[in-house]
């Protein structure tokens, strides 16, 4: 196959907070055509909306702007185009900041910014609810109107189409709000190979490639259980690169000289990550059948995936809504040998009697003895004998903010008033946080699509 | 037949969607896949997790990848942002499932002995 027929796409951030150097290594460490960066987890939008309510120019991933200032000259020089959902709840503000960063980076006149908007349903939420769009909870079936006054963000997961459009119009750096993560990556492949959106098998291949790269090093040896101890140099992990052929078949790899490992194990763990029914992996662009994937480990950090089949997409977008659902806090203390476990259990019992006497209105209390049962609860079995130490972690939630605030004052006194040999309270009071609960729902595509806007501007 | 922990036969990854978690279990080879496909049923997984998972468990098969996918509803004490657990997003449920013990032929138990666990003499310097 001619070299020009293969397009190379890299995934440089698996979430907001991922390795800051990874995109730099992807751009500088080997051949690349497209760089995809994912900044938005389920709850990120509500956090960004809170930031924007304090500062109208905020509400996007600032890390992305700083990163572009750093890598933009190299991207221009090498012809690497970037797709990122860094726009959060303010893609326009992100693009404005990006324009300034581009001028700072000295790429003015040599690059363009593409902007995709229309995923944000918050400004239209009342109207949508009043016109019969129930947005019922996908698990409980409850109508969104039951929490409408507490909704803090509502975004449709857009598909690849508007991102493809932005690339077609000549954008070098595409900024979006909420776009389904694999669709963001898929768009680059669809654009490059000029695939038809109704070519369901190729859409499935593009979505699979996106799914492989969207979590960064999770497909190249990070968080991989299979002989994890022998996976080399994760400190300089090569983030995933997919080399995608016109047929839709592709090879997962990483740059030469980078750390990590690409093999059957690392790629398969990522394929099954956060999926439901593998026969029907529903995305905005296609319903992909992961049971049709053929995987072959070709050695030397190369795994080839082919054969995936797809079916037509549904008429709905998934909507992610975040709504305020009370308050929570968690506090910890460290108990030492001897009888560390018993001391921690006694302290927990003491705390619970205090909560009762103070009349705290707590909806749930969860006690963990870190070192014994925090990770696996009852699966941990009987307590280990004579542990050297244990961390007591107590977490509470409540609709009543004052009860949670009072809880946050109740752990520290145990240091002088509870069982002995206790320490590590220097972290201070348990931080009281507002709970942003997640409300998954569906909305008809034809309600959202007319509001989607794509524009391109020079830097 | 011999009873061995699943960690010796398969690796796994888990994650969250709302209050559900999924665990993808990947057998180390096809012979092992055929065994775990028979042994690791959704009922058995539900029983294994006990009170830790309040909803039903559903299993899907991906024989093409030697993998099983389990979807556990009500597995996260309300879901990623509501849960009071340290593991609010179910990231280590995968390892929890690999504690399960199943019966395998002696030949399989022998050839997989020690798999899934750090070998003797390992030091962190090399990583």
mmCIF file of C-alpha atoms in Angstrom, chain A residues 341-342 345 372 380-387:
data_model
loop_
_atom_site.group_PDB
_atom_site.id
_atom_site.type_symbol
_atom_site.label_atom_id
_atom_site.label_comp_id
_atom_site.label_asym_id
_atom_site.label_seq_id
_atom_site.Cartn_x
_atom_site.Cartn_y
_atom_site.Cartn_z
ATOM 1 C CA UNK A 341 -7.985 -1.957 62.706
ATOM 2 C CA UNK A 342 -9.809 -2.121 66.036
ATOM 3 C CA UNK A 345 -13.449 0.683 64.012
ATOM 4 C CA UNK A 372 -8.380 -3.780 54.142
ATOM 5 C CA UNK A 380 -11.815 -8.517 50.856
ATOM 6 C CA UNK A 381 -12.862 -11.262 53.266
ATOM 7 C CA UNK A 382 -11.896 -11.423 56.936
ATOM 8 C CA UNK A 383 -9.685 -8.607 58.259
ATOM 9 C CA UNK A 384 -5.959 -9.294 58.023
ATOM 10 C CA UNK A 385 -4.290 -10.159 61.323
ATOM 11 C CA UNK A 386 -2.305 -7.445 63.077
ATOM 12 C CA UNK A 387 -2.002 -4.930 60.229
#
